[in-house]
Amino acid sequence: MYRILVVEDEKSLNDLITMNLEVAGYSYDKAYNGSDALDMIYENKYNLLLLDVMLPVIDGFELAQRVRHMDIPIIFITALDSLPDKIKGFNTGAWDYIVKPFEVLELMARINAVLRNKYGYEDIKIGDIEIHTRERRVFANNNEIILTKTEYDLLETLALNKNIALSREKLLQLVWGYDYEGDTRTVDVYIQKLRKKLSLEDKIVTVYKYGYRLEDKQ
Amino acid sequence: MTFRAKLIISMLIVFIIAFDISVVIFVSRGQSMVLEARESAAADEFSSIYRSIDKFIRETYTESGKRDMDFCKGIINMYKTLYNEGSTKIDIEEGIYTGNNIYMTKALSMPYDDIVISYEKDISDYYNMQREWKRLFVIVNFIFAGVLFVLVYGITSYLTRPLYAITKALSEFRKGNYGSRISINTRDEFQPIADEFNNMAETIGASIEQINKNAEEKEMLVRNMAHELRNPLAGIQGFSEYLLSCDVNDEDRHKALCYIDSEAKRLSALSNKILNMGITENTDIDFEEVNTRDIGEEIKKYKEVGLEYKIDKIVCDRILITDLLINLVDNAVNADADKITIIFDKTEEYYRISVADNGCGMDQKELLSIFKPFYRVNKDRSREKGGAGLGLSYCESIAKVHGGYMEVHSQKGRGTEFMIFLQLFNK
């Protein structure tokens, strides 16, 4: 399991990020200022750092600079949206840069992308179902289930955001692409197909008037 | 063509013309004097020769009583031979003279008056001398022009040096070196130009520095504002998204709702403060005569403070000044003060209200920044209390619209004293 350090002096935002990390099944630590974060980074092994920039004691850019040699991927989460700030952020070796206010789903997607880039594809396991993301193959009780491209994309999107409800619009956007002009009924149709093929009737939950959620209670 | 080249050429032309005219006048006057002297000497010589010939012939005629042409011509030929070697020639006139020499004629006296004696004086040496003068004149002219050129070149280079200094300073200034100054000390027409430029550069340099400083401060303000606005916004957006999309338990739902509530309140307080600042900066304020005790009582309703009145009345905007004092009292409370004293007083030019506390105080470095918007001395604690770091800049803008200013004295661990100076009205 990936371990993530969240460095954000604003307690509310720190909680927000970690509560979402919790839902997505990551383990995490919290730090509220730069110097505590530095100590924690040296003491523990983290797979990813989420850094605010305007931090007490040591600011985010400097912190990133100081731990650069440890080769831990960094995502900045900051209110500073000017180009010079972004360039400065990337120059410190950051992998990504997210401007506040952000969508939680986007943050999770970016965390996922960075982890995948850094540590490679990881198979996803939900109940009896195993998703081999590199080969794009799905197994249920070790029997391969053949899915179409769209079905697979939909399943992977739901699995990567497990326990998070995704609205139909969001699913359309993530799976079919921004320029897809179909209506949200399409999503329902594909969800039905997935449920049938993988016997996920009780795992893919319909969220009333919103969308769907893939549940994975541990 | 450069100014210097123009200067050199015009000076050379003027000097050479003046020189040549004076030399030509001088030389021609000298030559004509020489010629006159030669002519009068020749006239004297001719007259003495003529007299001796005439006398000799006349005496012989008186003795013999008859005209003897051959004898007469013989005498003349004798003189002719006598003068043949020198520059003088004597002869009987034989037609029109066309030479360049001095030439005179005179007829003999009776009865030989049909014979005219001619006298010619060779002055070719004079013409040679004239030619020599002309040659010399050309040579001297060239030498003089050369010497003059060297002199003029040197003089103009000295005179135009300030121009080059000015050009260099201007181009340096244009390139952005705002410290560039003209350092010349010529005490001529260039001096005021240099002095004016230096003064101008001083003013522009100061303005540019101010502009840069303002831009920097503005950028700082925008960064801080972005931070202050976006953090609560990110919280509200994130937690509502969280509630919408995750199947959360009651405890987490409550936590998220509490955050949404507190962040929304923070955002609303912040927007009020920002709007307040805009109002004080752009609105005419309501000056009225206020009893200082009324203000004191109002603050006492908010927080127990010590009050001292050295003046009874004060002319100000009552709401704004009360707001200002409450802000300062708030700060004192946040600085762990248990004793706060407000003194109403005046100096010769200002009303002076002082707010002193025995709180934790600030060090010099902190004091430098406290009036800047969004600056917080203690970031973590102040935010928990809902502060955005706008209080003191708000207070300062209130003092400013009252034609005054604020001062602060503080000692770490001992306490802080704010002094508000407001324009005094002698009503």
XYZ file of C-alpha atoms in Angstrom:
645
model
C 0.000 0.000 0.000
C 1.303 3.442 -0.912
C 2.113 5.829 1.911
C 1.541 9.520 1.332
C 2.605 12.564 3.375
C 0.215 15.502 3.293
C 1.866 18.830 4.199
C -0.757 21.556 4.505
C -0.942 24.136 7.296
C -4.665 24.648 6.866
C -6.180 21.992 9.116
C -9.424 21.843 7.156
C -7.688 21.166 3.860
C -5.333 18.682 5.444
C -8.313 16.774 6.768
C -10.103 17.053 3.452
C -7.218 15.519 1.550
C -6.529 12.783 4.070
C -10.214 11.859 4.413
C -10.305 11.308 0.677
C -7.036 9.374 0.729
C -8.579 7.202 3.375
C -11.609 6.470 1.223
C -9.386 5.603 -1.716
C -7.422 3.235 0.503
C -4.059 4.966 0.821
C -2.152 5.192 4.070
C -1.061 8.685 4.971
C 0.549 11.046 7.500
C -0.216 14.678 8.203
C 2.194 17.561 8.714
C 1.226 21.178 9.374
C 4.505 22.935 8.730
C 7.640 22.573 6.675
C 10.089 21.605 9.385
C 7.888 18.856 10.873
C 7.406 17.550 7.357
C 11.166 17.472 6.808
C 11.700 15.426 9.963
C 8.931 13.027 8.992
C 10.312 12.575 5.478
C 13.717 11.603 6.909
C 12.195 9.245 9.477
C 9.642 7.432 7.319
C 9.486 6.169 3.804
C 6.891 7.920 1.684
C 5.815 7.092 -1.845
C 4.418 10.558 -2.516
C 4.419 14.067 -0.998
C 1.486 16.438 -1.310
C 2.870 19.911 -0.557
C 1.294 23.276 0.020
C 3.617 26.168 -0.934
C 2.835 28.867 1.622
C 3.830 26.903 4.724
C 5.116 28.111 8.076
C 8.853 27.720 8.898
C 10.007 26.153 5.608
C 7.964 26.875 2.493
C 6.920 24.177 0.067
C 9.389 25.079 -2.680
C 12.317 24.964 -0.271
C 11.131 21.719 1.261
C 10.903 20.162 -2.210
C 14.406 21.413 -2.961
C 15.801 19.904 0.235
C 14.343 16.420 -0.234
C 14.988 16.309 -3.953
C 17.857 13.858 -3.567
C 15.481 11.322 -1.997
C 13.625 10.966 -5.281
C 10.120 11.065 -3.839
C 7.474 12.265 -6.290
C 5.904 15.578 -5.267
C 2.575 17.171 -6.131
C 2.129 20.814 -5.159
C -1.324 21.861 -4.010
C -1.346 25.627 -3.796
C -3.307 28.832 -4.234
C -0.482 30.334 -6.290
C -1.620 30.046 -9.882
C 0.794 32.384 -11.665
C 3.033 30.951 -14.360
C 6.298 31.928 -12.586
C 5.125 30.077 -9.478
C 4.237 27.010 -11.500
C 7.578 27.054 -13.275
C 9.329 27.438 -9.952
C 7.374 24.481 -8.656
C 8.284 22.249 -11.573
C 11.900 23.407 -11.356
C 12.132 22.016 -7.848
C 11.392 18.625 -9.369
C 7.644 18.467 -8.793
C 5.665 15.931 -10.793
C 2.450 17.878 -10.791
C 0.953 21.192 -9.701
C -2.655 21.606 -8.594
C -4.213 25.005 -7.973
C -6.723 25.555 -5.187
C -9.637 25.266 -5.185
C -9.432 21.835 -6.765
C -11.812 19.000 -7.466
C -11.139 16.056 -5.196
C -11.645 13.679 -8.100
C -8.986 15.476 -10.081
C -6.584 15.346 -7.140
C -7.148 11.601 -6.816
C -6.683 11.088 -10.547
C -3.416 13.000 -10.487
C -2.168 11.124 -7.431
C -2.965 7.929 -9.276
C -1.208 9.056 -12.415
C 1.941 10.088 -10.536
C 2.092 6.835 -8.572
C 1.570 4.838 -11.739
C 4.295 6.779 -13.521
C 6.726 6.352 -10.706
C 6.056 2.817 -9.498
C 4.458 1.246 -12.524
C 1.081 -0.352 -12.992
C -0.450 -1.985 -10.014
C -3.059 -4.664 -10.250
C -6.323 -3.688 -8.670
C -8.207 -6.197 -6.595
C -11.820 -5.771 -5.681
C -13.372 -8.781 -4.021
C -12.966 -11.723 -6.396
C -12.106 -9.479 -9.309
C -8.547 -8.749 -10.366
C -7.781 -6.028 -12.884
C -4.379 -6.264 -14.572
C -4.053 -2.665 -15.632
C -0.917 -3.095 -17.729
C -2.439 -5.776 -19.951
C -5.952 -4.433 -19.571
C -7.265 -7.897 -18.605
C -9.887 -8.720 -16.017
C -10.176 -11.926 -14.044
C -13.030 -13.077 -11.858
C -12.051 -16.030 -9.644
C -9.069 -16.513 -11.975
C -11.301 -16.867 -15.032
C -10.674 -14.221 -17.617
C -13.669 -12.120 -18.505
C -13.608 -10.538 -21.949
C -14.630 -6.854 -21.866
C -14.984 -4.318 -24.671
C -12.728 -1.263 -24.590
C -15.410 0.997 -23.149
C -16.459 -1.585 -20.581
C -12.869 -1.965 -19.442
C -12.300 1.804 -19.227
C -15.464 2.197 -17.194
C -14.471 -0.600 -14.818
C -10.972 0.795 -14.345
C -12.275 4.295 -13.685
C -14.696 2.999 -11.075
C -12.004 0.819 -9.511
C -9.415 3.597 -9.323
C -11.985 5.746 -7.569
C -13.420 2.996 -5.458
C -15.781 4.059 -2.693
C -16.208 7.432 -4.384
C -19.465 8.186 -6.135
C -18.930 9.332 -9.712
C -21.699 11.301 -11.374
C -22.919 10.145 -14.780
C -21.534 13.338 -16.334
C -18.155 12.741 -14.760
C -18.093 9.149 -15.980
C -18.998 10.271 -19.488
C -16.154 12.735 -19.332
C -13.592 10.312 -17.918
C -14.475 7.235 -19.982
C -15.947 8.539 -23.215
C -13.966 11.749 -23.377
C -14.763 15.445 -23.223
C -16.116 15.660 -26.728
C -18.524 12.736 -26.486
C -21.996 13.944 -27.206
C -24.067 10.988 -26.085
C -26.505 11.257 -23.215
C -26.083 9.878 -19.732
C -28.295 6.884 -20.537
C -25.243 5.397 -22.249
C -23.555 5.196 -18.855
C -26.516 3.311 -17.385
C -26.435 0.815 -20.258
C -22.743 0.074 -19.801
C -23.105 -0.190 -16.028
C -25.792 -2.826 -16.561
C -23.451 -4.738 -18.892
C -20.602 -4.605 -16.371
C -22.818 -5.719 -13.509
C -23.967 -8.682 -15.541
C -20.607 -9.776 -16.887
C -18.789 -9.542 -13.574
C -21.696 -10.265 -11.237
C -21.169 -6.906 -9.570
C -24.833 -6.205 -8.887
C -24.207 -5.505 -5.220
C -20.795 -3.808 -5.607
C -21.643 -1.197 -8.213
C -24.125 0.856 -6.238
C -26.502 3.345 -7.807
C -26.335 6.683 -6.007
C -29.797 8.196 -6.214
C -30.074 11.026 -8.748
C -26.275 11.205 -9.046
C -24.339 8.309 -10.444
C -22.510 5.152 -9.415
C -20.028 4.000 -6.835
C -17.922 0.857 -6.753
C -17.853 -0.273 -3.151
C -14.971 -2.162 -1.650
C -15.346 -2.446 2.083
C -12.393 -3.982 3.848
C 28.327 65.875 -39.873
C 29.218 66.110 -36.230
C 29.011 69.345 -34.338
C 32.723 69.116 -33.814
C 33.455 68.791 -37.538
C 31.213 71.780 -38.223
C 33.050 73.709 -35.552
C 36.454 72.772 -36.974
C 35.522 73.608 -40.570
C 33.874 76.926 -39.739
C 36.776 77.977 -37.533
C 39.306 77.050 -40.214
C 37.379 78.947 -42.912
C 37.016 82.079 -40.786
C 40.635 82.105 -39.673
C 42.109 81.407 -43.103
C 39.957 84.044 -44.820
C 40.868 86.616 -42.175
C 44.514 85.699 -42.409
C 44.576 85.816 -46.202
C 42.768 89.119 -46.467
C 45.119 90.762 -44.001
C 48.188 89.286 -45.670
C 46.998 90.359 -49.142
C 46.265 93.894 -47.962
C 49.563 94.140 -46.162
C 51.606 92.758 -49.054
C 49.927 94.785 -51.797
C 50.326 97.969 -49.767
C 54.032 97.165 -49.266
C 54.485 96.428 -52.960
C 52.874 99.613 -54.118
C 55.121 101.575 -51.745
C 58.181 99.876 -53.180
C 56.985 100.630 -56.698
C 56.373 104.293 -55.880
C 59.865 104.631 -54.424
C 61.346 103.054 -57.522
C 59.341 105.338 -59.780
C 60.424 108.512 -57.974
C 64.073 107.373 -58.007
C 63.791 106.708 -61.749
C 62.230 110.139 -62.313
C 65.121 111.808 -60.472
C 67.680 109.865 -62.474
C 65.968 110.679 -65.792
C 65.703 114.344 -64.950
C 69.414 114.627 -64.117
C 70.428 112.759 -67.325
C 68.053 114.904 -69.367
C 69.380 118.089 -67.830
C 73.024 117.217 -68.594
C 72.221 116.244 -72.247
C 70.075 119.310 -72.765
C 72.581 121.636 -71.216
C 75.480 120.240 -73.293
C 73.565 120.534 -76.569
C 72.249 124.020 -75.738
C 75.725 125.345 -74.872
C 77.199 123.983 -78.150
C 74.316 125.603 -80.091
C 74.930 128.957 -78.394
C 78.662 128.820 -79.365
C 78.131 127.714 -83.008
C 74.751 129.336 -83.654
C 73.576 126.592 -85.922
C 71.608 123.399 -85.539
C 73.787 120.311 -85.898
C 71.673 117.116 -85.866
C 74.573 114.678 -86.158
C 76.334 116.168 -83.172
C 73.174 116.047 -81.158
C 72.538 112.382 -82.007
C 76.186 111.688 -81.235
C 75.777 113.084 -77.731
C 72.658 111.049 -77.167
C 74.361 107.910 -78.469
C 77.222 108.587 -76.114
C 74.814 108.576 -73.167
C 73.134 105.547 -74.619
C 76.413 103.657 -74.603
C 77.276 104.984 -71.169
C 74.127 103.541 -69.554
C 74.003 100.408 -71.669
C 75.520 98.163 -69.061
C 73.090 98.900 -66.159
C 69.369 98.734 -65.734
C 68.833 102.165 -67.297
C 68.407 102.660 -71.028
C 68.568 106.055 -72.799
C 67.500 106.399 -76.420
C 65.675 108.530 -78.939
C 62.002 107.609 -78.864
C 61.054 105.305 -81.659
C 57.374 104.543 -81.295
C 54.945 103.282 -78.688
C 56.412 101.512 -75.659
C 54.873 98.125 -74.788
C 57.167 96.805 -72.004
C 56.572 96.438 -68.242
C 59.396 98.679 -67.061
C 59.306 102.275 -65.944
C 59.320 104.382 -69.112
C 59.533 108.138 -69.415
C 60.032 110.518 -72.353
C 60.851 114.189 -72.711
C 61.541 116.408 -75.752
C 64.765 118.453 -75.841
C 64.630 122.223 -75.750
C 64.703 124.451 -78.831
C 65.916 124.103 -81.513
C 66.169 120.347 -81.086
C 62.635 120.060 -79.824
C 61.768 117.490 -82.475
C 64.002 115.010 -80.735
C 62.428 113.131 -77.810
C 64.641 111.322 -75.358
C 63.257 108.112 -73.882
C 64.210 106.647 -70.538
C 63.580 103.070 -69.574
C 64.279 101.622 -66.084
C 64.397 97.884 -65.830
C 62.371 96.714 -62.781
C 62.236 92.991 -63.517
C 63.776 92.413 -60.068
C 60.639 93.997 -58.643
C 58.452 91.560 -60.571
C 60.646 88.678 -59.464
C 60.196 89.761 -55.893
C 56.435 89.932 -56.421
C 56.395 86.360 -57.769
C 58.494 85.210 -54.835
C 56.023 86.789 -52.418
C 53.123 84.983 -54.064
C 54.900 81.626 -53.799
C 55.684 82.290 -50.168
C 52.110 83.311 -49.563
C 50.804 79.923 -50.778
C 53.353 77.985 -48.680
C 52.629 80.017 -45.571
C 48.929 79.541 -46.182
C 49.304 75.752 -46.131
C 51.543 75.751 -43.073
C 49.203 78.125 -41.297
C 46.179 75.943 -42.172
C 47.975 72.871 -40.831
C 48.951 74.505 -37.556
C 45.496 76.007 -37.249
C 43.868 72.624 -37.829
C 45.899 71.031 -35.032
C 45.054 73.884 -32.676
C 41.365 73.949 -33.573
C 41.163 70.173 -33.316
C 42.569 70.316 -29.805
C 40.376 73.208 -28.737
C 37.174 71.669 -30.085
C 37.942 68.338 -28.502
C 38.293 70.133 -25.188
C 35.137 72.163 -25.739
C 32.945 69.284 -26.921
C 34.032 66.872 -24.207
C 30.948 67.675 -22.047
C 28.730 66.740 -25.008
C 30.213 63.265 -25.105
C 29.866 62.948 -21.339
C 26.196 63.957 -21.602
C 25.524 61.525 -24.464
C 27.160 58.681 -22.581
C 25.189 59.359 -19.402
C 21.913 59.601 -21.343
C 22.448 56.335 -23.163
C 23.418 54.596 -19.917
C 20.222 55.928 -18.372
C 18.158 54.725 -21.315
C 19.657 51.259 -20.934
C 18.221 51.154 -17.439
C 21.175 52.214 -15.334
C 19.185 54.725 -13.313
C 22.213 55.623 -11.226
C 23.871 57.181 -14.295
C 24.930 60.811 -13.718
C 26.827 63.467 -15.722
C 29.960 64.497 -13.895
C 31.295 67.616 -15.612
C 32.552 70.803 -14.078
C 32.794 73.249 -16.965
C 30.788 76.158 -15.546
C 29.546 77.013 -19.046
C 26.299 76.412 -20.938
C 26.744 72.648 -20.554
C 26.727 72.858 -16.770
C 23.005 73.646 -16.397
C 22.182 70.811 -18.825
C 24.209 68.389 -16.725
C 22.739 69.688 -13.476
C 19.197 69.512 -14.821
C 19.776 66.005 -16.125
C 21.195 64.902 -12.793
C 18.204 66.319 -10.947
C 15.838 64.695 -13.415
C 17.634 61.363 -13.131
C 17.366 61.602 -9.360
C 13.605 62.154 -9.559
C 13.017 59.491 -12.194
C 15.231 57.014 -10.367
C 13.263 57.542 -7.168
C 9.955 57.216 -9.024
C 11.020 54.019 -10.732
C 12.181 52.587 -7.450
C 8.800 53.490 -5.978
C 6.979 51.940 -8.926
C 8.973 48.731 -8.604
C 8.313 48.659 -4.895
C 4.606 49.208 -5.454
C 4.485 46.476 -8.069
C 6.241 44.119 -5.695
C 3.848 44.977 -2.883
C 0.893 44.569 -5.174
C 2.120 41.174 -6.287
C 2.584 40.182 -2.668
C -0.944 41.354 -1.944
C -2.368 39.377 -4.833
C -0.503 36.241 -3.752
C -1.738 36.598 -0.210
C -5.241 37.390 -1.312
C -5.267 34.308 -3.563
C -4.075 32.215 -0.649
C -6.643 33.617 1.754
C -9.544 33.297 -0.668
C -8.720 29.973 -2.220
C -7.999 28.012 0.924
C -11.499 28.305 2.402
C -12.955 27.917 -1.069
C -11.015 24.707 -1.591
C -12.287 23.463 1.770
C -15.915 24.194 1.018
C -15.746 22.739 -2.473
C -13.788 19.684 -1.377
C -15.914 18.783 1.599
C -19.168 19.163 -0.277
C -17.776 16.972 -3.035
C -16.722 14.506 -0.378
C -20.209 14.459 1.126
C -21.801 14.128 -2.284
C -19.717 11.277 -3.575
C -18.590 9.193 -0.610
C -20.628 6.898 1.556
C -19.482 8.439 4.824
C -20.339 7.650 8.413
C -22.040 10.112 10.745
C -18.849 11.216 12.415
C -17.140 12.092 9.143
C -20.269 13.742 7.812
C -20.423 15.959 10.882
C -16.755 16.816 10.570
C -17.152 17.759 6.925
C -20.212 19.891 7.644
C -18.400 21.700 10.460
C -15.563 22.508 8.101
C -17.896 23.742 5.389
C -19.598 25.948 7.971
C -16.400 27.395 9.425
C -14.738 27.926 6.047
C -17.825 29.678 4.692
C -17.844 31.955 7.737
C -14.165 32.650 7.280
C -14.709 33.553 3.656
C -17.580 35.822 4.554
C -15.556 37.579 7.274
C -12.704 38.029 4.846
C -14.920 39.467 2.130
C -16.370 41.907 4.676
C -12.913 43.058 5.652
C -11.791 43.483 2.064
C -14.957 45.444 1.285
C -14.385 47.567 4.406
C -10.941 48.499 3.234
C -12.335 49.508 -0.119
C -14.951 51.640 1.602
C -12.499 53.531 3.772
C -10.245 54.191 0.837
C -12.926 55.519 -1.455
C -15.571 57.135 0.687
C -15.927 60.578 2.159
C -16.106 60.137 5.867
C -18.557 61.600 8.298
C -16.676 64.080 10.442
C -18.513 64.987 13.604
C -17.644 66.189 17.049
C -17.672 63.165 19.326
C -17.368 62.950 23.070
C -14.340 60.800 23.838
C -16.209 59.227 26.759
C -18.895 57.969 24.377
C -16.270 56.136 22.381
C -14.727 54.787 25.577
C -18.053 53.460 26.817
C -18.705 51.718 23.552
C -15.376 49.914 23.745
C -16.017 48.983 27.337
C -19.181 47.228 26.196
C -16.982 45.060 24.036
C -14.077 44.473 26.395
C -12.986 45.765 29.788
C -10.189 48.300 29.247
C -8.574 51.116 31.186
C -9.531 54.555 29.867
C -7.944 57.940 30.352
C -9.329 61.178 28.932
C -7.034 64.175 28.517
C -9.387 65.706 25.967
C -13.175 65.708 25.973
C -14.014 66.145 22.330
C -12.593 64.745 19.168
C -13.585 65.410 15.565
C -13.697 62.168 13.605
C -15.929 59.542 12.062
C -17.260 57.905 15.172
C -18.049 54.520 13.661
C -14.691 54.161 11.947
C -12.659 55.242 14.968
C -14.580 52.920 17.266
C -13.982 50.133 14.773
C -10.300 50.971 14.694
C -9.999 50.882 18.493
C -11.905 47.605 18.745
C -9.538 46.116 16.181
C -6.543 47.183 18.266
C -8.156 45.873 21.474
C -8.767 42.586 19.664
C -5.108 42.427 18.709
C -4.089 43.093 22.300
C -6.343 40.309 23.541
C -4.868 37.963 20.964
C -1.414 38.934 22.222
C -2.352 37.563 25.679
C -2.699 41.001 27.254
C -4.620 41.244 30.536
C -4.261 44.986 30.882
C -5.216 47.333 28.073
C -5.185 51.115 28.417
C -6.603 53.637 25.983
C -5.570 57.289 26.349
C -7.233 60.142 24.442
C -4.852 63.063 24.068
C -3.637 65.621 21.563
C -0.395 67.110 20.326
C 0.046 70.458 18.601
C -1.041 69.108 15.262
C -2.909 65.907 15.905
C -5.356 64.151 18.140
C -3.481 61.262 19.645
C -5.132 58.073 20.843
C -2.841 55.512 22.357
C -3.691 51.856 22.922
C -1.170 50.168 25.191
C -1.138 46.558 26.355
C 1.069 44.268 28.382
C 0.849 41.382 25.925
C 3.587 39.340 24.305
C 4.942 42.181 22.162
C 6.776 41.955 18.851
C 10.376 42.149 17.698
C 11.767 44.687 15.246
C 11.437 42.398 12.245
C 7.786 41.764 12.912
C 7.105 45.462 13.469
C 8.308 46.234 9.945
C 5.547 44.199 8.355
C 2.549 44.476 10.631
C 0.755 47.139 8.597
C 1.038 45.118 5.415
C -2.202 43.449 4.320
C -2.407 39.733 5.116
C 0.619 39.808 7.368
C 0.170 37.784 10.552
C 2.628 37.768 13.401
C 1.469 34.390 14.564
C 0.075 32.625 11.562
C -1.339 29.476 13.144
C -3.006 31.010 16.143
C -4.421 34.030 14.425
C -6.078 31.928 11.782
C -7.789 29.780 14.362
C -9.384 32.964 15.602
C -10.527 33.834 12.120
C -7.942 36.530 11.443
C -6.790 37.182 7.921
C -4.039 39.669 8.726
C -6.068 42.600 7.491
C -6.853 44.280 10.839
C -3.914 46.651 11.050
C -3.922 47.658 7.422
C -7.604 48.454 7.879
C -6.759 50.542 10.982
C -4.041 52.358 9.095
C -6.349 53.226 6.228
C -8.841 54.641 8.742
C -6.117 56.826 10.233
C -5.141 57.911 6.717
C -8.628 59.046 5.725
C -8.590 61.117 8.912
C -5.493 62.889 7.611
C -3.319 61.064 10.093
C -1.090 58.072 10.572
C -0.245 55.310 13.021
C 2.842 54.547 15.034
C 3.759 51.471 17.002
C 6.228 50.802 19.799
C 6.749 47.323 21.060
C 9.078 45.234 23.114
C 9.148 41.475 22.945
C 7.649 40.104 26.147
C 6.746 43.506 27.548
C 3.846 44.766 25.510
C 2.852 46.958 22.621
C 1.642 50.528 22.261
C -0.189 51.741 19.183
C -0.540 55.481 18.688
C -3.171 56.809 16.337
C -2.681 60.362 15.113
C -5.722 62.070 13.606
C -5.865 65.484 12.024
C -6.714 68.140 14.594
C -9.723 70.381 13.992
C -9.804 73.658 15.860
C -13.518 74.105 16.013
